[in-house]
Every structure is written in structure tokens, then in C-alpha cells.
Coordinates of N, CA and C in Angstrom, one line a residue:
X1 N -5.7 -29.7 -6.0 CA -5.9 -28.3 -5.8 C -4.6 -27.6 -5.5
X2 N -4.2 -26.5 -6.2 CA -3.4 -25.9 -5.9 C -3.1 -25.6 -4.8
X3 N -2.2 -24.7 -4.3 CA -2.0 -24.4 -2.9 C -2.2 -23.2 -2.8
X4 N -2.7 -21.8 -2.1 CA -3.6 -20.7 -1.8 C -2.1 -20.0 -2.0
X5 N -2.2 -18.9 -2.6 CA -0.8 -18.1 -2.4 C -1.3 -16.8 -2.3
X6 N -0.8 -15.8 -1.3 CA -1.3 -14.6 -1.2 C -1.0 -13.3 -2.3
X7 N -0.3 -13.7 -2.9 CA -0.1 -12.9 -4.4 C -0.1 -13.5 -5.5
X8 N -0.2 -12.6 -6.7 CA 0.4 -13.3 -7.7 C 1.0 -12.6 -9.3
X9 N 1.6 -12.9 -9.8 CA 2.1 -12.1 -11.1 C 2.0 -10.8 -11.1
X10 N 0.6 -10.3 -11.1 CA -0.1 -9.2 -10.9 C 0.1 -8.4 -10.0
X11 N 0.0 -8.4 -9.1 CA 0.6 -7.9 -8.0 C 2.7 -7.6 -8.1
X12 N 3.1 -8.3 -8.7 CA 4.6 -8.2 -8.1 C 5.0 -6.9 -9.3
X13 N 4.1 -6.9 -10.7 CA 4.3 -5.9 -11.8 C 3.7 -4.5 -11.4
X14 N 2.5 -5.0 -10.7 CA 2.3 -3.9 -10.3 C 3.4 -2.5 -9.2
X15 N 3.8 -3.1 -8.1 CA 4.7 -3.2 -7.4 C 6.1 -3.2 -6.9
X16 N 6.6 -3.4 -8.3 CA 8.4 -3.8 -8.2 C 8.4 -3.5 -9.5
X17 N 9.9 -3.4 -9.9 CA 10.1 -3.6 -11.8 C 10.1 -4.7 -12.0
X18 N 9.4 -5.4 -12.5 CA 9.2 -7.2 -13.1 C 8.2 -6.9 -14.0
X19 N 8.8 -7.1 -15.2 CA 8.6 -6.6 -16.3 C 7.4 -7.8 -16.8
X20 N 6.0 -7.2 -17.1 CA 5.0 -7.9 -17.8 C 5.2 -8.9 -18.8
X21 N 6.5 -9.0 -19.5 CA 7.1 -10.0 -19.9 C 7.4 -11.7 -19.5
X22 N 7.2 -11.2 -18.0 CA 8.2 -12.7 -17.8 C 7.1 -13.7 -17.2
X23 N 7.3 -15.1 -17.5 CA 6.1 -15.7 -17.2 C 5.8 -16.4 -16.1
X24 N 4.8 -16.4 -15.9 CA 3.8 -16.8 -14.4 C 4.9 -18.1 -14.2
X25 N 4.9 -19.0 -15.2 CA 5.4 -20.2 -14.8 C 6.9 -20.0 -13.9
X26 N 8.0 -18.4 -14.3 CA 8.9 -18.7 -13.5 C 9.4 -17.9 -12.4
X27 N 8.4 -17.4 -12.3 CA 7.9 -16.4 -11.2 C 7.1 -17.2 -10.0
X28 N 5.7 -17.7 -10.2 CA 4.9 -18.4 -9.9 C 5.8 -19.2 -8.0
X29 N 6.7 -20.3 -8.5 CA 7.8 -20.6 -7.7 C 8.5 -20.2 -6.3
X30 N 8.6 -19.1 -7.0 CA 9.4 -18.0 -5.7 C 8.4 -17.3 -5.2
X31 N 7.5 -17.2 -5.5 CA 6.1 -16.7 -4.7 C 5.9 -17.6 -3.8
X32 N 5.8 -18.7 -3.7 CA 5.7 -19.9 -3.0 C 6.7 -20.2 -1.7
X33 N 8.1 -20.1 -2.7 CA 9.2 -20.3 -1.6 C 9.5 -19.2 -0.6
X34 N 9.2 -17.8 -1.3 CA 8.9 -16.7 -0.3 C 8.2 -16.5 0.7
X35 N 6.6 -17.1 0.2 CA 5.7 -17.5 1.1 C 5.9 -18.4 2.6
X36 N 6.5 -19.4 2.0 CA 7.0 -20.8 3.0 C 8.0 -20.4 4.0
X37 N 8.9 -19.6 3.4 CA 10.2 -19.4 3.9 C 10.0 -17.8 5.0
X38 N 10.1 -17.1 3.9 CA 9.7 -15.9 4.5 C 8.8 -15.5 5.8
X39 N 7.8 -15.2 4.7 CA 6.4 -14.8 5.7 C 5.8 -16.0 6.7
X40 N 6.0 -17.1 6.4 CA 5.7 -18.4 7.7 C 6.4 -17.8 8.6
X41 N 7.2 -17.3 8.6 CA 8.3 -17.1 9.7 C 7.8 -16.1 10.8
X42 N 7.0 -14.6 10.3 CA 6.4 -14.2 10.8 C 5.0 -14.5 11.3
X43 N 4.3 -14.9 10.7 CA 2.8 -15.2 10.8 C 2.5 -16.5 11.6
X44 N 3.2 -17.4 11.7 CA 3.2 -19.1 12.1 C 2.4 -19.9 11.1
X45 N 2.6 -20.7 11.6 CA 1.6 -22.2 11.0 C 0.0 -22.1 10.9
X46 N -0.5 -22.0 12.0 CA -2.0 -21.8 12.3 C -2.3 -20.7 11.5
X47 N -2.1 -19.3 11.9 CA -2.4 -18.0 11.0 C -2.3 -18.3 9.6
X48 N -1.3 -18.6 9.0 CA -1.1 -19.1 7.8 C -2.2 -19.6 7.2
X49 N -1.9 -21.1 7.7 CA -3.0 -22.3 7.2 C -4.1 -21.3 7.1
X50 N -4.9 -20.8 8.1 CA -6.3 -19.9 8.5 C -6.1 -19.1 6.8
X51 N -5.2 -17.9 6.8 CA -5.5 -17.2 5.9 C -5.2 -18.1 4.2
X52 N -4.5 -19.0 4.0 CA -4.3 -19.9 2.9 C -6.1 -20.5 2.8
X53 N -6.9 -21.2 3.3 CA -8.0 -21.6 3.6 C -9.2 -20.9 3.1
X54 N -9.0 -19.8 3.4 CA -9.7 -18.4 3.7 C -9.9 -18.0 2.1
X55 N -8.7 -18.0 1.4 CA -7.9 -17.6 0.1 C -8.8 -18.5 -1.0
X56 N -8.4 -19.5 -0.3 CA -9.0 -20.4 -1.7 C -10.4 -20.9 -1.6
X57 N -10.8 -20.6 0.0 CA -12.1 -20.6 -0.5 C -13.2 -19.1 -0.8
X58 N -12.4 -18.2 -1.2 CA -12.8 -17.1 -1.6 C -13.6 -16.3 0.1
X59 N -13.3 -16.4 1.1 CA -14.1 -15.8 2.5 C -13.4 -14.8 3.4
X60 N -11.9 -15.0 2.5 CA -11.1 -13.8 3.1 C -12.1 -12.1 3.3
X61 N -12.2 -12.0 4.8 CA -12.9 -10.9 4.6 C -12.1 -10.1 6.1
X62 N -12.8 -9.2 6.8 CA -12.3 -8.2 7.9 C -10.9 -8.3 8.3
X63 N -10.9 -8.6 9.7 CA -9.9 -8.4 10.4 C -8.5 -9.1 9.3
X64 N -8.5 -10.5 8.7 CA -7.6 -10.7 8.1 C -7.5 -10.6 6.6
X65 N -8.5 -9.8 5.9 CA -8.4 -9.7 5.0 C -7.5 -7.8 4.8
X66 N -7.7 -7.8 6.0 CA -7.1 -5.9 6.6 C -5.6 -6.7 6.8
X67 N -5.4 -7.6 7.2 CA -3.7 -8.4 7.6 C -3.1 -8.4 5.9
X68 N -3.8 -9.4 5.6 CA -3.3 -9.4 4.3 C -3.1 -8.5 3.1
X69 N -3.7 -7.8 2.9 CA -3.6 -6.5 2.2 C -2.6 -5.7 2.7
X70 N -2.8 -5.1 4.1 CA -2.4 -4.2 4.4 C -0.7 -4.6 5.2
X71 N -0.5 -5.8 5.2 CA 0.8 -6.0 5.6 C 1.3 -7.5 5.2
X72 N 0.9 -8.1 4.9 CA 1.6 -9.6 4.4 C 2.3 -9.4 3.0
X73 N 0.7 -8.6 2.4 CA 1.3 -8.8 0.8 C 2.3 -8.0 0.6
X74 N 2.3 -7.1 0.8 CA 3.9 -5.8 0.6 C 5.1 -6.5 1.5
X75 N 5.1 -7.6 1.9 CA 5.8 -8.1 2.8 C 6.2 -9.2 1.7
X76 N 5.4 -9.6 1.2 CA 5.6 -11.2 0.3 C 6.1 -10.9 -1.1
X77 N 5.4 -9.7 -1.3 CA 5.9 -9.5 -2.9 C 7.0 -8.6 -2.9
X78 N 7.9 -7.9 -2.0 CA 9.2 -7.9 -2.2 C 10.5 -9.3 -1.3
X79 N 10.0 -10.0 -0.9 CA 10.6 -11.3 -0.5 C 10.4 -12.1 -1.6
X80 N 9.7 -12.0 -2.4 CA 9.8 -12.9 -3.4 C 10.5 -12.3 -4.7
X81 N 11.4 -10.5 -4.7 CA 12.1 -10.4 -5.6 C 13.4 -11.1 -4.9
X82 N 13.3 -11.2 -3.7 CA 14.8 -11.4 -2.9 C 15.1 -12.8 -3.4
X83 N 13.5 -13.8 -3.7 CA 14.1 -14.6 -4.1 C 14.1 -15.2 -5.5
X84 N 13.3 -14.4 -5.9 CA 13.4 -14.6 -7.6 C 15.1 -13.9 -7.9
X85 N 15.4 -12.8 -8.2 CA 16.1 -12.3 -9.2 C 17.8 -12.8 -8.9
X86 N 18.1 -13.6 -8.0 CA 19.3 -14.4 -8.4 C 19.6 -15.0 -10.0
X87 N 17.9 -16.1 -9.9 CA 17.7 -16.8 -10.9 C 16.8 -15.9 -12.1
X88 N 16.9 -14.8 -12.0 CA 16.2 -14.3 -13.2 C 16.8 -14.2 -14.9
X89 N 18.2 -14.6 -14.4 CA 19.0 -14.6 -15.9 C 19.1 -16.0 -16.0
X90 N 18.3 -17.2 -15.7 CA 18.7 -18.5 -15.9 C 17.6 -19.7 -16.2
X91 N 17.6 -20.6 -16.8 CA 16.8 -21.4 -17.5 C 17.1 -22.9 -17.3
X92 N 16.4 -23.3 -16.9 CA 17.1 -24.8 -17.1 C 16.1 -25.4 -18.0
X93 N 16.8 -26.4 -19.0 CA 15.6 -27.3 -19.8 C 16.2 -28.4 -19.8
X94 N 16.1 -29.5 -20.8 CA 16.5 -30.3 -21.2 C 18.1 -30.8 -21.4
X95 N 18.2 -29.7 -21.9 CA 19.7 -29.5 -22.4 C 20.0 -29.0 -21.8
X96 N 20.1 -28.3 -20.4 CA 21.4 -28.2 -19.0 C 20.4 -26.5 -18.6
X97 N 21.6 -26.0 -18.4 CA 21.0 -24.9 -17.4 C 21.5 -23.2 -18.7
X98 N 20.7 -22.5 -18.8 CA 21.0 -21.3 -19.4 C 20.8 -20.4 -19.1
X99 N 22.2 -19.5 -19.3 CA 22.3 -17.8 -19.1 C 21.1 -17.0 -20.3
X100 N 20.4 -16.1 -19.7 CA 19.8 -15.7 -21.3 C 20.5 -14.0 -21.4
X101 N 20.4 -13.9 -22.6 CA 21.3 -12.8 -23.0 C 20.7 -12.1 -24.2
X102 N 21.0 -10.8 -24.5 CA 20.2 -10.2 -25.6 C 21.2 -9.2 -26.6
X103 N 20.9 -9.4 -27.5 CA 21.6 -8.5 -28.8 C 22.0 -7.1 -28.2
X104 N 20.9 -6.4 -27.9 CA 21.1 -4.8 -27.4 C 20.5 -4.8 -25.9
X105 N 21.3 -5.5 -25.2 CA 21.4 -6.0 -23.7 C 22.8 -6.2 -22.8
X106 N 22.5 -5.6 -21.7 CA 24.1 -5.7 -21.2 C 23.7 -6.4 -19.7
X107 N 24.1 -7.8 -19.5 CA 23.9 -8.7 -18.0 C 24.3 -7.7 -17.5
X108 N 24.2 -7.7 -16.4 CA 24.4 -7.5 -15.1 C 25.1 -8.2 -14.2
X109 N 26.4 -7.4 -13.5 CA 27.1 -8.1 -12.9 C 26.8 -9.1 -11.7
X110 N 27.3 -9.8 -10.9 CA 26.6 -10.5 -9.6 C 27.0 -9.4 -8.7
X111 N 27.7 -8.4 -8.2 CA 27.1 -7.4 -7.7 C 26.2 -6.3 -7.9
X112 N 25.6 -6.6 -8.9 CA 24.3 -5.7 -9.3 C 23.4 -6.1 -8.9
X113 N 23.5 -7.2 -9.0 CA 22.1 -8.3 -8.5 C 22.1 -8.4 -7.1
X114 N 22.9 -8.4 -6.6 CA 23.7 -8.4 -4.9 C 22.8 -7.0 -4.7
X115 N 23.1 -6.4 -4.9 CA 22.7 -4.6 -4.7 C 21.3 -4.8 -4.7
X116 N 20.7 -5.5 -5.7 CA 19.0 -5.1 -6.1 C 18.3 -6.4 -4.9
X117 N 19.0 -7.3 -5.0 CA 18.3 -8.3 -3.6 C 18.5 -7.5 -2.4
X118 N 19.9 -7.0 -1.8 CA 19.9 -6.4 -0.9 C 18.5 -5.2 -0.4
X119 N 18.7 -4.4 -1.1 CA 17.2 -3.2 -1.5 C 16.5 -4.1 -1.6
X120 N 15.7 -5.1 -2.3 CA 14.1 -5.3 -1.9 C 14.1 -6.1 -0.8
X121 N 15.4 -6.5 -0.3 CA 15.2 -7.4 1.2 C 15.2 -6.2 2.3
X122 N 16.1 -5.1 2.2 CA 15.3 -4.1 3.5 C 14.0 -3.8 3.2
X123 N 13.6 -3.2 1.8 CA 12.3 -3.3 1.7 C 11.1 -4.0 2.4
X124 N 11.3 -5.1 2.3 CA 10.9 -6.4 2.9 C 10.8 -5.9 4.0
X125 N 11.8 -6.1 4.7 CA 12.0 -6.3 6.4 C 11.3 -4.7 7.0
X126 N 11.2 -3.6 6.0 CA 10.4 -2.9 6.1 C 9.4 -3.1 6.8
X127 N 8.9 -3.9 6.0 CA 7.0 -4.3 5.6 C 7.1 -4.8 7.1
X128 N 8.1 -6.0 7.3 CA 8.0 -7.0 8.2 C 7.8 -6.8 9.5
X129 N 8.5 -4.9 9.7 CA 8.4 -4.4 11.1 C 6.9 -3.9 10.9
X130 N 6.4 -3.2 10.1 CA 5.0 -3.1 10.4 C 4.3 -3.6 10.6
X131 N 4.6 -5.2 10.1 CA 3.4 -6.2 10.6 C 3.8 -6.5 12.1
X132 N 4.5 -6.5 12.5 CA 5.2 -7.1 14.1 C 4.4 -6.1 15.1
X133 N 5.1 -4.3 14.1 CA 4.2 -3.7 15.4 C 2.5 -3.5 15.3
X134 N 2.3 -3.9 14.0 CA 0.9 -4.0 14.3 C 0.4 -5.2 14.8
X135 N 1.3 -6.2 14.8 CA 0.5 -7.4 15.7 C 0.7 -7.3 17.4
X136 N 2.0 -6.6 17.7 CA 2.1 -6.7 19.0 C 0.5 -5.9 19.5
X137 N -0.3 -5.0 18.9 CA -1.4 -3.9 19.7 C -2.6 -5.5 19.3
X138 N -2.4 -5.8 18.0 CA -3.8 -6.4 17.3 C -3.9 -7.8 17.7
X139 N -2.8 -8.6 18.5 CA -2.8 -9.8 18.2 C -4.0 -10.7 18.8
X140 N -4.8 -9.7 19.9 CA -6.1 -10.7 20.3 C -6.7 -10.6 18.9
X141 N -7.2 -9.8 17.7 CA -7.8 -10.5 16.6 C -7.8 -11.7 15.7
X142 N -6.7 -12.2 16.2 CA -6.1 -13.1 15.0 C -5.7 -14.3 16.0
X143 N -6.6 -15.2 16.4 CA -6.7 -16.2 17.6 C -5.8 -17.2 17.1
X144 N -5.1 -17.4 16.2 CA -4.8 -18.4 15.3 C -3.2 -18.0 15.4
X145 N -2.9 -16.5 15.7 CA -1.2 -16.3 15.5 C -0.1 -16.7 16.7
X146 N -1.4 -17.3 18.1 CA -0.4 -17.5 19.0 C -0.9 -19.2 19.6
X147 N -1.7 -20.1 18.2 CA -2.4 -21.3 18.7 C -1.2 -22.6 18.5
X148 N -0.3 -22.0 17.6 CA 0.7 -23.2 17.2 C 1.3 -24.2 18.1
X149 N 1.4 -25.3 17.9 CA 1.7 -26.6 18.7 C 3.0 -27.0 18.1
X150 N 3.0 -28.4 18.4 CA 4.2 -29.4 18.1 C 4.5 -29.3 16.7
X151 N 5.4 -29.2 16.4 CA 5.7 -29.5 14.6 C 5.1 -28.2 13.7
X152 N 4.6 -27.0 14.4 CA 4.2 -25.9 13.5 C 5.5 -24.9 13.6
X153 N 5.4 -24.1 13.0 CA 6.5 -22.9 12.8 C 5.9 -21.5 13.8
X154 N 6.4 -21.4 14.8 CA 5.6 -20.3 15.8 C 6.0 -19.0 15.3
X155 N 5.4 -18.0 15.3 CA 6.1 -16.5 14.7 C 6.7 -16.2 15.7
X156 N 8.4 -15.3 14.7 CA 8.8 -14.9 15.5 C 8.4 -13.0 15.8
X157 N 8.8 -12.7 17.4 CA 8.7 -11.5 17.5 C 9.2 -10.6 17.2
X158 N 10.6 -10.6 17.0 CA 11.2 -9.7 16.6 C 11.6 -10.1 15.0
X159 N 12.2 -8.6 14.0 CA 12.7 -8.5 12.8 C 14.1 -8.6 13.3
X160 N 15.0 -9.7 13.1 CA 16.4 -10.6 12.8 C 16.9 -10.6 11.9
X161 N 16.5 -10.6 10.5 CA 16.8 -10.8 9.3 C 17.7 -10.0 8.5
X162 N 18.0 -8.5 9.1 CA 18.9 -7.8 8.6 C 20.3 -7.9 9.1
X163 N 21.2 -8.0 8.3 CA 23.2 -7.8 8.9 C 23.1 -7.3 9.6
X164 N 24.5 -7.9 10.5 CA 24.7 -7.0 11.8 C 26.0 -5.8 11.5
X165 N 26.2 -5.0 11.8 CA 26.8 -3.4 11.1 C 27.2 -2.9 12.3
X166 N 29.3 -3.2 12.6 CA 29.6 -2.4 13.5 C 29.8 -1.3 13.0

């Protein structure tokens, strides 16, 4: 069985410029690693697991189905342009790794791409303070966000994630 992911394709087109074009298969990925990386970081282990569970067995309802809508996902689906569009001009197959490029196309520099990760990562961290200050009022709802043990990922309380700017 697959593994439960709180977005998908659909969502990121709807959402961001990620063009209907590109496919689930290489997108799919960084939904995942965003997930893991990202939003674990906020939510912990327990919470997670709960709403991953929840997800795939179709029961996602109230209090966390109001979490996830209303602040994971807008949280997940711009962490996952931060971590898609490095590799959006790149392919690996058989035969090594490839740049893709187009006739009436012009790449984009690596500070363009710098620029466009930067933007959907405050975006992100946006999202990420809403979820914090709505957990600090809501967090008796969600029994699971402060149950983590030995070897789980505890959420952190504060948003860290952005440079520091003298």
C-alpha cells in the first residue's frame, strides 16, 4: 500500500504555477520528501501517523480534517515547490542525467530558480506560522500533537526556518 500523502498533483496546479503538463511520476516525490522533511517537523510523529491513517483509510473528518485543509495543505503544497523546482529542468534515465530544453524556450538561470524557491519557501513558512498559532489556542484537540516518545520527531514550536537578516 502506498503511503497516505496529504496532497496531490491536483492540488499543487491548482495552487502554484505547475503547469498541467508535468507528470505525477515527477512531482509525486517531492510531495513525499516535503511531507517527511517539512511538515513532520511541525506536526510530529504521532499527529502525522494519526492524520496519514485517517487519509487512507478515507475517515479524515472534524477537528483534523479542519487541520488539514485549513493549514497543512497550503503548508505542504508550497514546501513541495521549494522542493521540487531545483530539479524541474532535470531527468535522469538510463543514459545519465538531463537538462530539458525547448526550441522557443529560454532556461532559467540558477538565480531565477534561487528567487522562485526563495518566494514559495516564505510562502510556506507563511502557512507554517498559522499552523503554530493555531495550534498554540487548539492544541487540546489534537491529543496526538504532544504524545511523541523515544525515536518520534516532536513538533517544533516555533517558525526557524527563515535567514537570519542583520
Amino acid at each position: 500500500m502506498a503511503e497516505a500523502l496529504l496532497i496531490g498533483k491536483a492540488d499543487l496546479q491548482a495552487y502554484t504555477a505547475l503547469n498541467a503538463n508535468v507528470d505525477s511520476d515527477k512531482i509525486i516525490p517531492f510531495i513525499k520528501i516535503a511531507q517527511d522533511i517539512w511538515v513532520l517537523q511541525y506536526v510530529g510523529t504521532d499527529l502525522m501517523t494519526k492524520i496519514k491513517n485517517d487519509i487512507a483509510a478515507s475517515t479524515l473528518s472534524g477537528n483534523y480534517a479542519t487541520l488539514v485543509n485549513t493549514y497543512l495543505k497550503p503548508m505542504l503544497i508550497h514546501f513541495t515547490m521549494v522542493e521540487y523546482l531545483p530539479f524541474a529542468a532535470y531527468s535522469i534515465s538510463n543514459k545519465g542525467l538531463y537538462k530539458h530544453s525547448s526550441e522557443n524556450a529560454e532556461i532559467v538561470s540558477k538565480e531565477e530558480v534561487d528567487y522562485l524557491v526563495e518566494k514559495e519557501k516564505r510562502i510556506a513558512e507563511n502557512y507554517a506560522q498559522r499552523f503554530l498559532d493555531y495550534m498554540v489556542v487548539n492544541q487540546s484537540l489534537f491529543n496526538e500533537y504532544l504524545t511523541n516518545g523515544s525515536g518520534d520527531v516532536f513538533p517544533q514550536s516555533g517558525n526557524y526556518l527563515s535567514n537570519w537578516y542583520l
